PDB file of C-alpha atoms in Angstrom:
ATOM      1  CA  MET A  59     136.586 122.187 112.155  1.00  0.00           C
ATOM      2  CA  GLY A  60     133.785 123.772 110.100  1.00  0.00           C
ATOM      3  CA  GLU A  61     130.067 123.190 110.232  1.00  0.00           C
ATOM      4  CA  ASN A  62     128.536 119.951 109.015  1.00  0.00           C
ATOM      5  CA  PHE A  63     125.452 120.281 106.814  1.00  0.00           C
ATOM      6  CA  ILE A  64     123.033 117.375 106.865  1.00  0.00           C
ATOM      7  CA  ILE A  65     120.107 117.300 104.440  1.00  0.00           C
ATOM      8  CA  THR A  66     117.805 114.844 102.705  1.00  0.00           C
ATOM      9  CA  VAL A  67     118.209 114.036  99.018  1.00  0.00           C
ATOM     10  CA  GLN A  68     114.730 115.396  98.226  1.00  0.00           C
ATOM     11  CA  GLU A  69     115.558 118.689  99.934  1.00  0.00           C
ATOM     12  CA  CYS A  70     118.934 118.910  98.292  1.00  0.00           C
ATOM     13  CA  VAL A  71     117.991 117.913  94.769  1.00  0.00           C
ATOM     14  CA  TYR A  72     114.493 119.349  94.637  1.00  0.00           C
ATOM     15  CA  GLY A  73     115.049 122.652  96.369  1.00  0.00           C
ATOM     16  CA  GLY A  74     113.836 122.269  99.977  1.00  0.00           C
ATOM     17  CA  THR A  75     115.466 124.211 102.777  1.00  0.00           C
ATOM     18  CA  ALA A  76     115.279 122.104 105.951  1.00  0.00           C
ATOM     19  CA  TRP A  77     118.473 120.392 107.142  1.00  0.00           C
ATOM     20  CA  GLU A  78     117.339 117.078 108.580  1.00  0.00           C
ATOM     21  CA  SER A  79     119.347 113.979 107.651  1.00  0.00           C
ATOM     22  CA  ASN A  80     122.462 112.750 105.874  1.00  0.00           C
ATOM     23  CA  PRO A  81     122.334 113.320 102.088  1.00  0.00           C
ATOM     24  CA  PRO A  82     122.543 109.685 100.985  1.00  0.00           C
ATOM     25  CA  ASP A  83     123.679 108.710  97.538  1.00  0.00           C
ATOM     26  CA  ASP A  84     124.110 104.979  97.934  1.00  0.00           C
ATOM     27  CA  SER A  85     125.589 104.582  94.470  1.00  0.00           C
ATOM     28  CA  ILE A  86     126.736 106.703  91.564  1.00  0.00           C
ATOM     29  CA  VAL A  87     125.213 105.408  88.355  1.00  0.00           C
ATOM     30  CA  ARG A  88     125.163 108.443  86.075  1.00  0.00           C
ATOM     31  CA  GLY A  89     126.815 111.049  88.332  1.00  0.00           C
ATOM     32  CA  THR A  90     124.112 113.690  87.946  1.00  0.00           C
ATOM     33  CA  THR A  91     122.535 113.433  91.419  1.00  0.00           C
ATOM     34  CA  SER A  92     125.900 113.436  93.201  1.00  0.00           C
ATOM     35  CA  LYS A  93     127.065 116.466  91.257  1.00  0.00           C
ATOM     36  CA  ARG A  94     123.916 118.378  92.212  1.00  0.00           C
ATOM     37  CA  ILE A  95     124.193 117.372  95.880  1.00  0.00           C
ATOM     38  CA  VAL A  96     127.818 118.557  96.017  1.00  0.00           C
ATOM     39  CA  GLN A  97     126.879 121.865  94.333  1.00  0.00           C
ATOM     40  CA  LEU A  98     124.094 122.536  96.817  1.00  0.00           C
ATOM     41  CA  ILE A  99     126.236 121.671  99.821  1.00  0.00           C
ATOM     42  CA  ARG A 100     128.913 124.076  98.588  1.00  0.00           C
ATOM     43  CA  GLN A 101     126.271 126.773  97.984  1.00  0.00           C
ATOM     44  CA  ALA A 102     125.182 126.294 101.596  1.00  0.00           C
ATOM     45  CA  GLY A 103     128.696 127.274 102.685  1.00  0.00           C
ATOM     46  CA  ALA A 104     130.705 124.062 103.006  1.00  0.00           C
ATOM     47  CA  LYS A 105     134.425 124.657 102.511  1.00  0.00           C
ATOM     48  CA  GLU A 106     135.094 121.017 101.667  1.00  0.00           C
ATOM     49  CA  VAL A 107     132.895 118.171 100.475  1.00  0.00           C
ATOM     50  CA  HIS A 108     134.082 114.589 100.912  1.00  0.00           C
ATOM     51  CA  VAL A 109     131.747 112.022  99.347  1.00  0.00           C
ATOM     52  CA  ARG A 110     131.551 108.426 100.569  1.00  0.00           C
ATOM     53  CA  ILE A 111     129.412 105.984  98.611  1.00  0.00           C
ATOM     54  CA  SER A 112     127.974 103.009 100.481  1.00  0.00           C
ATOM     55  CA  SER A 113     128.305 100.620  97.559  1.00  0.00           C
ATOM     56  CA  PRO A 114     131.046  99.527  95.190  1.00  0.00           C
ATOM     57  CA  MET A 115     131.384 101.300  91.839  1.00  0.00           C
ATOM     58  CA  VAL A 116     128.561 100.386  89.465  1.00  0.00           C
ATOM     59  CA  LYS A 117     130.503  99.314  86.358  1.00  0.00           C
ATOM     60  CA  ASN A 118     128.092  96.901  84.689  1.00  0.00           C
ATOM     61  CA  PRO A 119     124.431  97.203  83.707  1.00  0.00           C
ATOM     62  CA  CYS A 120     121.733  95.088  85.298  1.00  0.00           C
ATOM     63  CA  PHE A 121     119.887  92.729  82.979  1.00  0.00           C
ATOM     64  CA  TYR A 122     117.585  91.450  85.718  1.00  0.00           C
ATOM     65  CA  GLY A 123     114.969  94.180  86.023  1.00  0.00           C
ATOM     66  CA  VAL A 124     116.813  97.331  87.101  1.00  0.00           C
ATOM     67  CA  ASP A 125     116.666 100.124  84.519  1.00  0.00           C
ATOM     68  CA  MET A 126     120.299 101.126  84.025  1.00  0.00           C
ATOM     69  CA  PRO A 127     122.386 102.773  81.340  1.00  0.00           C
ATOM     70  CA  THR A 128     124.649 100.749  79.091  1.00  0.00           C
ATOM     71  CA  LYS A 129     128.136  99.850  80.305  1.00  0.00           C
ATOM     72  CA  GLU A 130     129.577 102.731  78.264  1.00  0.00           C
ATOM     73  CA  GLU A 131     127.157 105.212  79.858  1.00  0.00           C
ATOM     74  CA  LEU A 132     127.912 104.269  83.466  1.00  0.00           C
ATOM     75  CA  PHE A 133     129.778 106.991  85.371  1.00  0.00           C
ATOM     76  CA  ALA A 134     132.471 104.679  86.776  1.00  0.00           C
ATOM     77  CA  ASN A 135     133.406 103.533  83.271  1.00  0.00           C
ATOM     78  CA  LYS A 136     133.784 107.064  81.937  1.00  0.00           C
ATOM     79  CA  HIS A 137     136.511 108.054  84.398  1.00  0.00           C
ATOM     80  CA  GLU A 138     139.944 106.678  85.205  1.00  0.00           C
ATOM     81  CA  ASN A 139     139.685 106.528  89.007  1.00  0.00           C
ATOM     82  CA  GLU A 140     137.943 107.864  92.132  1.00  0.00           C
ATOM     83  CA  ARG A 141     139.974 111.071  92.060  1.00  0.00           C
ATOM     84  CA  ALA A 142     138.856 111.846  88.493  1.00  0.00           C
ATOM     85  CA  MET A 143     135.238 111.014  89.355  1.00  0.00           C
ATOM     86  CA  GLY A 144     135.415 113.257  92.421  1.00  0.00           C
ATOM     87  CA  LYS A 145     136.629 116.154  90.292  1.00  0.00           C
ATOM     88  CA  VAL A 146     133.712 115.686  87.869  1.00  0.00           C
ATOM     89  CA  ILE A 147     131.109 115.874  90.655  1.00  0.00           C
ATOM     90  CA  GLY A 148     132.973 118.748  92.333  1.00  0.00           C
ATOM     91  CA  ALA A 149     133.972 116.883  95.512  1.00  0.00           C
ATOM     92  CA  ASP A 150     137.258 117.281  97.357  1.00  0.00           C
ATOM     93  CA  SER A 151     137.408 113.507  97.640  1.00  0.00           C
ATOM     94  CA  LEU A 152     135.334 110.491  96.656  1.00  0.00           C
ATOM     95  CA  ALA A 153     135.534 106.920  97.901  1.00  0.00           C
ATOM     96  CA  PHE A 154     133.428 103.815  97.352  1.00  0.00           C
ATOM     97  CA  LEU A 155     132.826 100.760  99.497  1.00  0.00           C
ATOM     98  CA  SER A 156     134.725  97.780  98.089  1.00  0.00           C
ATOM     99  CA  THR A 157     132.844  94.712  96.859  1.00  0.00           C
ATOM    100  CA  GLU A 158     134.545  92.738  99.619  1.00  0.00           C
ATOM    101  CA  GLY A 159     133.466  95.360 102.162  1.00  0.00           C
ATOM    102  CA  LEU A 160     129.864  95.135 100.959  1.00  0.00           C
ATOM    103  CA  LEU A 161     129.805  91.352 101.217  1.00  0.00           C
ATOM    104  CA  GLU A 162     131.388  91.477 104.664  1.00  0.00           C
ATOM    105  CA  ALA A 163     128.879  94.107 105.822  1.00  0.00           C
ATOM    106  CA  VAL A 164     125.927  91.917 104.835  1.00  0.00           C
ATOM    107  CA  ASP A 165     127.631  88.845 106.299  1.00  0.00           C
ATOM    108  CA  VAL A 166     128.051  86.898 103.048  1.00  0.00           C
ATOM    109  CA  ASP A 167     130.895  84.401 102.705  1.00  0.00           C
ATOM    110  CA  LEU A 168     133.328  85.981 100.250  1.00  0.00           C
ATOM    111  CA  ALA A 169     133.933  82.557  98.698  1.00  0.00           C
ATOM    112  CA  ASP A 170     130.225  81.842  98.087  1.00  0.00           C
ATOM    113  CA  THR A 171     128.322  84.633  96.383  1.00  0.00           C
ATOM    114  CA  SER A 172     126.094  82.234  94.443  1.00  0.00           C
ATOM    115  CA  SER A 173     123.089  83.238  96.559  1.00  0.00           C
ATOM    116  CA  LEU A 174     123.092  86.852  95.377  1.00  0.00           C
ATOM    117  CA  CYS A 175     123.818  88.880  92.288  1.00  0.00           C
ATOM    118  CA  ILE A 176     126.606  91.442  92.413  1.00  0.00           C
ATOM    119  CA  ALA A 177     127.091  91.600  88.646  1.00  0.00           C
ATOM    120  CA  CYS A 178     126.646  95.384  88.503  1.00  0.00           C
ATOM    121  CA  PHE A 179     129.797  95.626  90.636  1.00  0.00           C
ATOM    122  CA  SER A 180     131.804  92.586  89.534  1.00  0.00           C
ATOM    123  CA  GLY A 181     130.669  91.844  85.979  1.00  0.00           C
ATOM    124  CA  ALA A 182     130.110  88.180  86.947  1.00  0.00           C
ATOM    125  CA  TYR A 183     126.503  87.528  85.910  1.00  0.00           C
ATOM    126  CA  PRO A 184     124.729  84.491  87.461  1.00  0.00           C
ATOM    127  CA  THR A 185     123.263  83.427  84.106  1.00  0.00           C
ATOM    128  CA  LYS A 186     124.526  83.377  80.549  1.00  0.00           C
ATOM    129  CA  LEU A 187     123.793  86.619  78.734  1.00  0.00           C
ATOM    130  CA  TYR A 188     122.790  86.819  75.113  1.00  0.00           C
ATOM    131  CA  LEU A 189     123.973  90.243  74.038  1.00  0.00           C
ATOM    132  CA  LYS A 190     123.913  91.594  70.509  1.00  0.00           C
TER     133      LYS A 190
END
Protein backbone atom coordinates (compact mmCIF):
# COMPACT_ATOMS: atom_id res chain seq x y z
CA MET A 1 0.00 0.00 0.00
CA GLY A 2 1.28 3.49 -0.86
CA GLU A 3 1.69 6.53 1.33
CA ASN A 4 -1.32 8.43 2.63
CA PHE A 5 -1.14 12.22 2.36
CA ILE A 6 -3.15 14.18 4.89
CA ILE A 7 -3.47 17.95 4.56
CA THR A 8 -5.79 20.79 5.50
CA VAL A 9 -8.02 22.45 2.92
CA GLN A 10 -6.29 25.82 3.43
CA GLU A 11 -2.89 24.24 2.82
CA CYS A 12 -4.11 22.31 -0.17
CA VAL A 13 -6.14 25.00 -1.88
CA TYR A 14 -4.09 28.03 -0.90
CA GLY A 15 -0.60 26.67 -1.37
CA GLY A 16 0.73 25.71 2.09
CA THR A 17 3.15 22.85 2.50
CA ALA A 18 2.53 21.24 5.90
CA TRP A 19 0.71 17.89 5.99
CA GLU A 20 -1.43 18.01 9.11
CA SER A 21 -5.02 16.79 8.82
CA ASN A 22 -7.53 15.13 6.51
CA PRO A 23 -8.45 17.31 3.50
CA PRO A 24 -12.17 17.68 4.21
CA ASP A 25 -14.63 18.59 1.52
CA ASP A 26 -17.91 17.96 3.27
CA SER A 27 -19.94 18.60 0.14
CA ILE A 28 -19.43 19.26 -3.54
CA VAL A 29 -21.46 22.26 -4.60
CA ARG A 30 -19.61 23.59 -7.64
CA GLY A 31 -16.80 21.01 -7.94
CA THR A 32 -13.96 23.53 -8.09
CA THR A 33 -12.49 22.95 -4.61
CA SER A 34 -12.59 19.16 -4.93
CA LYS A 35 -10.90 19.29 -8.32
CA ARG A 36 -8.09 21.44 -6.92
CA ILE A 37 -7.64 19.19 -3.87
CA VAL A 38 -7.38 16.09 -6.08
CA GLN A 39 -4.85 17.85 -8.36
CA LEU A 40 -2.65 18.84 -5.44
CA ILE A 41 -2.77 15.39 -3.87
CA ARG A 42 -1.72 13.85 -7.18
CA GLN A 43 1.07 16.44 -7.55
CA ALA A 44 2.29 15.37 -4.10
CA GLY A 45 2.76 11.85 -5.46
CA ALA A 46 -0.46 9.94 -4.77
CA LYS A 47 -0.99 7.10 -7.23
CA GLU A 48 -4.72 6.95 -6.56
CA VAL A 49 -7.21 9.40 -5.08
CA HIS A 50 -10.51 8.12 -3.73
CA VAL A 51 -12.86 10.89 -2.60
CA ARG A 52 -15.56 10.34 0.03
CA ILE A 53 -17.99 13.16 0.72
CA SER A 54 -19.59 13.31 4.16
CA SER A 55 -22.93 14.59 2.89
CA PRO A 56 -25.45 13.56 0.26
CA MET A 57 -25.24 15.13 -3.20
CA VAL A 58 -26.30 18.78 -3.17
CA LYS A 59 -28.91 18.83 -5.96
CA ASN A 60 -31.14 21.73 -4.93
CA PRO A 61 -30.39 25.33 -3.99
CA CYS A 62 -31.03 26.70 -0.53
CA PHE A 63 -33.60 29.48 -0.29
CA TYR A 64 -33.15 29.89 3.46
CA GLY A 65 -29.98 31.96 3.75
CA VAL A 66 -27.19 29.87 2.23
CA ASP A 67 -25.65 31.44 -0.88
CA MET A 68 -25.79 28.68 -3.49
CA PRO A 69 -25.84 28.42 -7.25
CA THR A 70 -29.04 27.72 -9.14
CA LYS A 71 -30.20 24.12 -9.54
CA GLU A 72 -28.74 24.07 -13.07
CA GLU A 73 -25.35 25.26 -11.80
CA LEU A 74 -24.98 22.65 -9.06
CA PHE A 75 -22.26 20.09 -9.78
CA ALA A 76 -24.42 17.03 -9.03
CA ASN A 77 -27.00 18.14 -11.58
CA LYS A 78 -24.45 18.60 -14.35
CA HIS A 79 -23.26 14.99 -14.30
CA GLU A 80 -24.98 11.65 -14.77
CA ASN A 81 -23.60 9.79 -11.74
CA GLU A 82 -20.80 9.57 -9.16
CA ARG A 83 -18.43 7.95 -11.65
CA ALA A 84 -18.85 10.84 -14.11
CA MET A 85 -18.41 13.40 -11.31
CA GLY A 86 -15.27 11.61 -10.12
CA LYS A 87 -13.79 11.79 -13.61
CA VAL A 88 -14.45 15.55 -13.77
CA ILE A 89 -12.61 16.22 -10.49
CA GLY A 90 -9.83 13.78 -11.45
CA ALA A 91 -10.51 11.19 -8.74
CA ASP A 92 -10.22 7.43 -9.16
CA SER A 93 -13.52 7.10 -7.32
CA LEU A 94 -16.10 9.33 -5.68
CA ALA A 95 -18.86 8.43 -3.25
CA PHE A 96 -21.35 10.45 -1.22
CA LEU A 97 -23.12 9.74 2.04
CA SER A 98 -26.76 8.87 1.40
CA THR A 99 -29.54 11.08 2.79
CA GLU A 100 -30.64 8.12 4.89
CA GLY A 101 -27.07 7.68 6.14
CA LEU A 102 -26.89 11.35 7.12
CA LEU A 103 -30.15 11.20 9.04
CA GLU A 104 -29.09 8.00 10.77
CA ALA A 105 -25.71 9.51 11.69
CA VAL A 106 -27.35 12.49 13.39
CA ASP A 107 -29.93 10.22 15.03
CA VAL A 108 -33.02 11.61 13.27
CA ASP A 109 -36.05 9.38 12.74
CA LEU A 110 -36.15 8.70 9.00
CA ALA A 111 -39.94 8.99 9.08
CA ASP A 112 -39.95 12.42 10.77
CA THR A 113 -37.66 14.98 9.19
CA SER A 114 -40.03 17.87 9.92
CA SER A 115 -37.62 19.25 12.52
CA LEU A 116 -34.84 19.95 10.02
CA CYS A 117 -34.39 21.05 6.44
CA ILE A 118 -32.70 18.68 4.01
CA ALA A 119 -34.12 20.33 0.90
CA CYS A 120 -30.69 20.84 -0.69
CA PHE A 121 -30.39 17.04 -0.76
CA SER A 122 -34.00 15.91 -1.21
CA GLY A 123 -35.76 18.79 -2.96
CA ALA A 124 -38.53 18.68 -0.32
CA TYR A 125 -38.67 22.26 0.97
CA PRO A 126 -40.37 22.86 4.37
CA THR A 127 -42.27 25.90 3.07
CA LYS A 128 -43.97 26.78 -0.18
CA LEU A 129 -41.60 28.43 -2.63
CA TYR A 130 -42.58 31.24 -4.93
CA LEU A 131 -40.21 30.89 -7.85
CA LYS A 132 -40.34 32.88 -11.06
